Structure formats: structure tokens, C-alpha cells
Amino acid sequence: MAKTMEQGREQRKIEHVSAVRTLGDNQASSTWFEDVTLLPNCAPELAWDEISLQTELCGFSLPSPVIINAMTGGADEVYEINRRLAAIARRFGLAMAVGSETAALKNPDVAYTYSVVREQHPNGVLLANVGMGTASDVAQAAVDLIGAQLLQVHFNVAQELFMAEGDRDFRGALSRLAEVVEAVDVPVIAKEVGQGIAAQEARQFVDVGVRAIDVGGRGGTNFIAVEAWRRNMQLTQQWMNWGISTAATLSEVVHVVPSDTHVIASGGIRAADEIVKAMALGAKAVGIAGPLVRLLGEPDGDEAVIRYLEELHWGMRTLLALTGSRTWGDLRTRPVVVGGRLKLWLESRGHEAFVQTLHGRGRQF
């Protein structure tokens, strides 16, 4: 029975990667970042070489805000994904998260599919990953497995409900999270996986002591669609659109958490302008996952990912120059114009002050 469960878990890991590659952007909805406009600066008074992409996350200095976010591990067939991405992360100095480590903690035979990330990126910032409700000793084992500096605890209720073999009882997850925060020896990040986090739940995460929140908004890899694909299930538009768009959840969370709780933007962020807009709204870092998995599956996969990341970083620098910003801190003094659905959402949710602050930043007239 135990062997059957392990085999089922490994097969699920393989199917998740296949689903992400097969579905592509067809399962994604809008992130609403198109409703965010950065203010150009036609007289920036800076030089290209002065621009820095450096950011800080939970006490760790990162040369780039881009995190290769949680994706996979736990099966022989996905080992190469983690190995190759970790080598690319080392090349760019990027932080990297692994997928849920439950598979390795239950079956040591697949632990190498996770530990390879530390082998390939020996000096990098790595993020361990466990699910909601995980016991603190198991969470610490996940950290130890890859020598992680940070731990993600993912909350994925929607995915579990659409997963045929998923959990159906979510009681006690917050108290378990509090125990993990207290017990493990690294900062803890509460993370959604594609449906977003509302302000109320963000406050609950802060109350139990997490150091950061990864909003995991709607607009990127949709694990409702992924699990439906695994079951050959046709989804209605209602389920495709379930959740909070990435720009909306990011804004809500940034507005309500204290400044020492860092916020990570993720969920369908694919382009440099979306990264810069997320940072302007208050994110400390930006997680990207699905596009990298898909690019890695191309015939020149490694080179395709490297080109993509080079273009992202060039684009980020260019947009900082175009807004007259040497640093992300400078960018956050520049006005940001919010309109459309995002503005209506934030005002209806009681975040008018956040919108007004964005619009009024740097006003000197």
C-alpha cells in the first residue's frame, strides 16, 4: 500500500509538469497588471551603470528580484528540470524554490531530485517547500534536505479539492503554520499557488509570525485547470476564473501587512514590465515558474531559458532607467497610476487609501 502511494505521488509530479507544458497560457486569465501604468521620466539624470536590481528578502540580499519559483521534484523524470534550472539560477545569482518536498520526505529514494538543486547552486539562496498542515519536524527536514535559507508553506485548497486524491480536511492548518514558524531555524513564507490571498488571510499569516507572503495570484499556472486536465475534466469559465488576480492580491496584501513582512509577487508574471509594476506596487521579489518549465522543454531548452532571463533583466534595467530610478527604492517614490478593474476592485475592497498613495507618490506641486 505504501509503495502504491509513493508511486502515485511520483506519477502526479510527472503529470503536473506535462499539464503545465500542454496547457500553456490557455489555462491562464488576466493578471490585471495591464491596469497599472508606470510614470515615465523624460529627464532621468542617471547612467545605465548606476542602476541596481538588488533587493532584500527576509534578510538576504539578492542581486535580482526574480525567484525561480516552486515547481517540481520527487520523480526520476523531473530530476533534470531541477538540475538544469539550478545551474541557470547559479549563472544569474537567482534565488530558487523547489516543489513540495513531501515525496522525498516519505520516500528517500527520490530525495536526490531535490538535493541536486543545492549541488548545482552551492552558494545560492534556496527555498524549501512543504504543504499546509505539515508538522514542524517534517518542515525542518525539508529545510535540511536542500540546505535552504527560507521555507515556503503552500496553501492550495482549490488544487486539493480538484485533485481526485487530494485532501478534504483543512482544519488546523494555521495552528500548524504557527508551530512551524516557531520551530524551524529559517524564515517562513506563506504561499498560495494560483488563486491569490485576500487581506484577511494575509493578516492571519502575519499573526502567526511568517516573515513573508507569496501571493500566488490568479493569472499564471492554474492548478484547478492542471488537476482537471489530469482527470480529463472539462472546466466551466466559473472555475477558470476562480481566485484573485495577481495585481489585486498583491495590492491587498501590501496594503495590510507591516513593512517588515515582505511580499513576493507571483502568478502569471512573465515580462519585465510586469515585474517592474509588481515591484512598484510594493513587492520585494517576483516568482516565475511556468514559463521556465515550458521553455526548458524546447529543443534548446537551457539556451531558451537563458535568453529569456537575459531579456527580463535587460527589460527591468531599461524600465528603471525610463522611470528615472536607480534602485527599487527610487521606483517606489514614483507615482503609479491604477485604473480599470484593479482600481474598482481595490476601492470596493476598502483599499482606496492604497490607490491614493500610489497616485500621489512624489507629488511636488
Coordinates of C-alpha atoms in Angstrom, one line a residue:
M1 CA 0.0 0.0 0.0
A2 CA 2.8 2.4 0.9
K3 CA 4.6 1.7 -2.3
T4 CA 1.5 2.3 -4.3
M5 CA 1.0 5.7 -2.6
E6 CA 4.6 6.6 -3.4
Q7 CA 4.3 5.6 -7.0
G8 CA 1.0 7.6 -7.2
R9 CA 2.8 10.7 -5.8
E10 CA 5.7 10.4 -8.3
Q11 CA 3.3 9.9 -11.2
R12 CA 1.4 13.0 -10.1
K13 CA 4.6 15.1 -10.2
I14 CA 5.2 13.9 -13.8
E15 CA 1.6 14.7 -14.8
H16 CA 1.8 18.2 -13.3
V17 CA 4.8 19.1 -15.5
S18 CA 3.1 17.6 -18.5
A19 CA -0.1 19.6 -17.8
V20 CA 1.8 22.9 -17.4
R21 CA 3.6 22.3 -20.7
T22 CA 0.4 21.1 -22.5
L23 CA -2.0 23.7 -21.3
G24 CA 0.5 26.6 -21.6
D25 CA -1.2 30.0 -21.3
N26 CA -4.6 28.6 -22.3
Q27 CA -5.4 27.9 -18.7
A28 CA -4.4 31.4 -17.5
S29 CA -6.5 34.5 -17.1
S30 CA -5.5 38.2 -16.8
T31 CA -3.2 39.3 -14.0
W32 CA -4.7 42.8 -14.3
F33 CA -1.2 44.3 -14.5
E34 CA -2.4 46.0 -17.7
D35 CA -4.4 48.2 -15.3
V36 CA -1.1 49.5 -13.8
T37 CA 0.8 52.3 -15.5
L38 CA 4.3 53.4 -14.6
L39 CA 5.1 57.2 -14.9
P40 CA 7.8 57.9 -17.4
N41 CA 10.7 60.3 -16.6
C42 CA 11.9 62.0 -19.7
A43 CA 14.9 63.6 -17.8
P44 CA 16.2 60.8 -15.6
E45 CA 19.6 62.2 -14.6
L46 CA 21.2 58.8 -14.2
A47 CA 23.6 56.4 -16.0
W48 CA 22.9 52.8 -17.0
D49 CA 25.8 51.6 -14.9
E50 CA 24.3 53.2 -11.8
I51 CA 21.1 51.1 -12.0
S52 CA 20.9 48.3 -9.4
L53 CA 18.4 45.4 -9.5
Q54 CA 19.4 44.3 -6.0
T55 CA 16.7 43.6 -3.5
E56 CA 16.4 42.2 0.0
L57 CA 14.1 39.3 1.1
C58 CA 13.9 38.3 4.7
G59 CA 17.4 39.5 5.5
F60 CA 19.0 38.0 2.4
S61 CA 20.5 40.3 -0.3
L62 CA 19.5 39.2 -3.8
P63 CA 21.2 40.6 -7.0
S64 CA 17.8 40.3 -8.8
P65 CA 14.2 40.2 -7.6
V66 CA 13.5 37.2 -9.8
I67 CA 13.0 33.9 -7.9
I68 CA 12.7 30.7 -9.9
N69 CA 9.6 29.6 -8.0
A70 CA 8.4 26.3 -6.7
M71 CA 7.7 23.8 -9.5
T72 CA 8.8 20.2 -9.1
G73 CA 10.8 17.3 -7.7
G74 CA 10.0 13.9 -6.4
A75 CA 10.3 11.7 -9.5
D76 CA 13.1 10.5 -11.7
E77 CA 11.6 12.1 -14.7
V78 CA 11.7 15.6 -13.2
Y79 CA 15.2 15.4 -11.8
E80 CA 16.7 17.1 -14.9
I81 CA 14.3 20.0 -14.6
N82 CA 15.6 20.9 -11.1
R83 CA 19.2 20.2 -12.1
R84 CA 19.2 22.4 -15.2
L85 CA 17.2 25.2 -13.6
A86 CA 19.5 25.3 -10.6
A87 CA 22.5 25.6 -12.8
I88 CA 20.9 28.5 -14.6
A89 CA 20.0 30.1 -11.2
R90 CA 23.6 29.9 -10.3
R91 CA 24.6 31.6 -13.5
F92 CA 22.3 34.6 -12.8
G93 CA 22.6 34.5 -9.0
L94 CA 18.9 33.9 -8.6
A95 CA 17.1 32.5 -5.6
M96 CA 15.3 29.2 -6.4
A97 CA 12.5 27.3 -4.7
V98 CA 11.8 23.6 -5.1
G99 CA 8.4 22.0 -5.4
S100 CA 6.7 20.3 -2.5
E101 CA 9.2 18.0 -0.8
T102 CA 6.6 15.6 0.7
A103 CA 7.6 13.0 -1.9
A104 CA 11.2 12.9 -0.7
L105 CA 10.3 13.0 3.0
K106 CA 8.1 10.0 2.6
N107 CA 10.4 8.2 0.1
P108 CA 14.2 8.9 0.5
D109 CA 14.8 7.2 -2.9
V110 CA 13.7 10.4 -4.6
A111 CA 15.5 12.9 -2.3
Y112 CA 18.2 13.4 -4.9
T113 CA 15.7 15.1 -7.2
Y114 CA 15.6 18.0 -4.7
S115 CA 19.1 17.9 -3.2
V116 CA 20.5 18.3 -6.7
V117 CA 19.5 22.0 -6.5
R118 CA 22.0 22.6 -3.7
E119 CA 24.6 20.7 -5.6
Q120 CA 24.2 22.9 -8.7
H121 CA 23.7 26.1 -6.7
P122 CA 26.0 25.7 -3.7
N123 CA 26.1 29.3 -2.6
G124 CA 22.6 30.4 -3.7
V125 CA 19.5 31.3 -1.7
L126 CA 17.2 28.3 -1.8
L127 CA 13.6 27.9 -0.6
A128 CA 12.3 24.7 0.8
N129 CA 8.7 23.8 0.3
V130 CA 6.0 21.9 2.3
G131 CA 2.2 21.9 2.3
M132 CA -0.2 23.4 4.7
G133 CA -0.7 21.3 7.8
T134 CA 2.8 19.9 7.7
A135 CA 4.3 19.1 11.1
S136 CA 7.2 21.2 12.3
D137 CA 9.7 18.3 12.4
V138 CA 8.9 17.4 8.8
A139 CA 9.2 21.1 7.8
Q140 CA 12.7 21.2 9.3
A141 CA 13.6 18.0 7.5
A142 CA 12.6 19.7 4.2
V143 CA 14.9 22.7 5.0
D144 CA 17.7 20.4 5.9
L145 CA 17.3 18.3 2.7
I146 CA 18.4 21.2 0.4
G147 CA 20.2 23.4 3.0
A148 CA 17.6 26.0 2.5
Q149 CA 17.7 29.6 3.8
L150 CA 13.9 30.0 3.6
L151 CA 10.9 27.8 3.8
Q152 CA 7.7 28.1 1.8
V153 CA 4.5 26.6 3.3
H154 CA 2.0 26.4 0.5
F155 CA -1.8 26.8 0.8
N156 CA -3.5 25.1 -2.1
V157 CA -7.1 24.4 -1.1
A158 CA -8.5 24.8 -4.6
Q159 CA -5.9 22.4 -6.0
E160 CA -6.6 19.8 -3.3
L161 CA -10.4 19.9 -4.0
F162 CA -10.0 19.4 -7.7
M163 CA -7.4 16.7 -7.2
A164 CA -9.1 13.3 -7.2
E165 CA -6.7 12.1 -4.4
G166 CA -6.4 15.5 -2.7
D167 CA -7.1 16.5 0.9
R168 CA -10.6 17.3 2.0
D169 CA -10.0 18.4 5.6
F170 CA -8.1 21.8 6.1
R171 CA -8.7 22.3 9.8
G172 CA -5.7 23.2 11.9
A173 CA -3.5 24.5 9.1
L174 CA -3.0 27.9 10.7
S175 CA -2.1 26.4 14.1
R176 CA 0.4 24.0 12.3
L177 CA 1.8 27.0 10.5
A178 CA 2.4 28.8 13.8
E179 CA 4.2 25.7 15.1
V180 CA 6.4 25.6 12.0
V181 CA 7.3 29.3 12.4
E182 CA 8.2 28.7 16.0
A183 CA 10.3 25.6 15.4
V184 CA 12.2 25.8 12.2
D185 CA 15.5 27.7 12.0
V186 CA 14.8 29.7 8.9
P187 CA 12.2 32.4 8.0
V188 CA 8.9 31.1 6.8
I189 CA 6.9 32.2 3.8
A190 CA 3.2 31.6 3.4
K191 CA 2.4 30.9 -0.2
E192 CA -0.6 30.5 -2.4
V193 CA -0.3 28.5 -5.7
G194 CA -2.5 30.4 -8.1
Q195 CA -5.7 31.6 -6.5
G196 CA -4.4 34.5 -4.5
I197 CA -4.5 35.7 -0.9
A198 CA -7.1 38.2 0.4
A199 CA -6.3 40.8 3.0
Q200 CA -8.0 39.0 5.9
E201 CA -5.9 35.8 5.4
A202 CA -2.7 37.8 4.9
R203 CA -3.3 39.3 8.4
Q204 CA -3.8 35.8 9.8
F205 CA -0.5 34.7 8.3
V206 CA 1.2 37.8 9.9
D207 CA -0.4 37.0 13.2
V208 CA 1.2 33.5 13.3
G209 CA 4.6 35.0 12.6
V210 CA 5.5 34.4 8.9
R211 CA 8.3 36.7 7.6
A212 CA 7.0 36.9 4.0
I213 CA 3.9 36.2 1.9
D214 CA 4.0 34.9 -1.7
V215 CA 0.6 35.9 -3.1
G216 CA 0.4 33.3 -5.9
G217 CA -2.4 35.2 -7.7
R218 CA -4.7 34.2 -10.5
G219 CA -3.2 34.7 -13.9
G220 CA -0.5 32.1 -14.2
T221 CA -0.4 28.4 -13.8
N222 CA -3.9 27.4 -12.8
F223 CA -3.8 24.3 -10.6
I224 CA -7.6 23.9 -10.9
A225 CA -7.0 23.5 -14.6
V226 CA -4.0 21.3 -14.1
E227 CA -5.9 18.9 -11.8
A228 CA -8.9 19.0 -14.2
W229 CA -6.5 18.0 -17.1
R230 CA -5.3 15.1 -15.1
R231 CA -8.9 13.9 -14.6
N232 CA -9.9 14.7 -18.3
M233 CA -12.5 17.0 -16.8
Q234 CA -14.0 20.0 -18.7
L235 CA -13.9 23.2 -16.7
T236 CA -16.5 25.9 -16.9
Q237 CA -15.4 29.6 -17.1
Q238 CA -16.5 29.9 -13.5
W239 CA -13.7 27.6 -12.3
M240 CA -11.2 29.0 -14.7
N241 CA -11.7 32.5 -13.2
W242 CA -11.7 31.4 -9.5
G243 CA -9.4 33.4 -7.4
I244 CA -7.9 36.9 -7.1
S245 CA -5.9 38.4 -9.9
T246 CA -2.2 38.8 -9.2
A247 CA -2.2 42.6 -9.3
A248 CA -5.2 42.7 -6.9
T249 CA -3.9 40.2 -4.4
L250 CA -0.5 41.9 -4.4
S251 CA -2.0 45.3 -3.7
E252 CA -4.3 44.0 -1.0
V253 CA -1.5 42.2 0.8
V254 CA 1.0 45.0 0.5
H255 CA -1.6 47.4 1.9
V256 CA -2.4 45.4 5.1
V257 CA 0.8 43.8 6.2
P258 CA 3.5 45.6 8.2
S259 CA 6.6 46.8 6.3
D260 CA 8.8 44.1 7.9
T261 CA 6.6 41.4 6.4
H262 CA 7.9 41.1 2.8
V263 CA 5.6 40.3 -0.1
I264 CA 6.5 38.2 -3.1
A265 CA 4.5 38.7 -6.3
S266 CA 3.8 35.6 -8.3
G267 CA 1.1 34.3 -10.6
G268 CA 1.4 34.8 -14.4
I269 CA 4.2 37.3 -14.2
R270 CA 6.1 36.7 -17.5
A271 CA 7.5 40.0 -18.7
A272 CA 9.8 42.8 -17.5
D273 CA 7.1 45.4 -17.3
E274 CA 5.0 43.1 -15.0
I275 CA 8.0 42.6 -12.7
V276 CA 8.7 46.3 -12.5
K277 CA 5.0 47.1 -11.9
A278 CA 4.9 44.5 -9.1
M279 CA 8.0 46.0 -7.5
A280 CA 6.4 49.5 -7.8
L281 CA 3.3 48.2 -6.0
G282 CA 5.5 47.1 -3.1
A283 CA 6.7 43.6 -3.9
K284 CA 10.2 42.6 -2.6
A285 CA 10.7 39.8 -5.1
V286 CA 8.9 38.2 -8.0
G287 CA 8.4 34.4 -8.5
I288 CA 8.4 32.9 -12.0
A289 CA 7.7 29.2 -12.7
G290 CA 5.5 28.1 -15.6
P291 CA 7.3 29.9 -18.5
L292 CA 10.6 28.4 -17.4
V293 CA 9.2 24.8 -17.3
R294 CA 7.8 25.3 -20.8
L295 CA 11.0 26.9 -22.2
L296 CA 13.1 24.1 -20.8
G297 CA 11.1 21.6 -22.7
E298 CA 12.1 23.2 -26.0
P299 CA 14.9 21.5 -28.1
D300 CA 17.3 24.3 -27.0
G301 CA 15.8 24.5 -23.6
D302 CA 18.7 25.7 -21.5
E303 CA 19.6 28.4 -24.0
A304 CA 16.0 29.4 -24.3
V305 CA 15.7 29.9 -20.6
I306 CA 19.0 31.9 -20.5
R307 CA 17.8 34.1 -23.4
Y308 CA 14.5 34.7 -21.6
L309 CA 16.2 35.7 -18.3
E310 CA 18.7 37.9 -20.1
E311 CA 15.8 39.7 -21.8
L312 CA 13.9 40.0 -18.5
H313 CA 16.9 41.6 -16.8
W314 CA 17.6 44.0 -19.7
G315 CA 14.0 45.0 -19.6
M316 CA 14.0 45.6 -15.9
R317 CA 17.0 47.9 -16.1
T318 CA 15.6 49.7 -19.1
L319 CA 12.3 50.4 -17.3
L320 CA 14.2 51.6 -14.2
A321 CA 16.1 54.0 -16.5
L322 CA 12.9 55.1 -18.1
T323 CA 11.3 55.9 -14.8
G324 CA 14.4 57.7 -13.5
S325 CA 15.0 55.0 -10.8
R326 CA 18.5 53.9 -9.8
T327 CA 17.0 51.4 -7.4
W328 CA 13.7 49.7 -6.5
G329 CA 13.5 52.1 -3.6
D330 CA 13.7 55.0 -6.0
L331 CA 10.9 53.4 -8.1
R332 CA 8.7 53.3 -5.1
T333 CA 8.8 57.1 -4.8
R334 CA 7.4 57.5 -8.3
P335 CA 3.7 57.7 -8.9
V336 CA 1.9 54.7 -10.2
V337 CA -1.5 55.1 -12.0
V338 CA -4.1 52.4 -11.2
G339 CA -7.2 52.2 -13.3
G340 CA -9.7 49.8 -14.8
R341 CA -10.8 46.6 -13.0
L342 CA -7.9 46.8 -10.5
K343 CA -9.0 50.3 -9.3
L344 CA -12.6 49.2 -9.0
W345 CA -11.6 46.1 -7.1
L346 CA -9.4 47.9 -4.6
E347 CA -11.9 50.6 -4.0
S348 CA -14.7 48.1 -3.4
R349 CA -12.5 46.2 -1.0
G350 CA -11.7 49.2 1.1
H351 CA -8.2 49.9 -0.2
E352 CA -8.9 53.4 -1.5
A353 CA -6.0 54.8 0.6
F354 CA -3.6 52.4 -1.1
V355 CA -4.7 53.7 -4.6
Q356 CA -4.4 57.3 -3.4
T357 CA -0.9 56.7 -2.0
L358 CA 0.2 55.2 -5.3
H359 CA -1.2 58.1 -7.3
G360 CA 0.2 60.8 -5.0
R361 CA 3.8 59.5 -4.6
G362 CA 6.5 62.1 -5.2
R363 CA 3.9 64.9 -5.8
Q364 CA 5.6 68.2 -5.5
F365 CA 3.0 70.6 -6.9

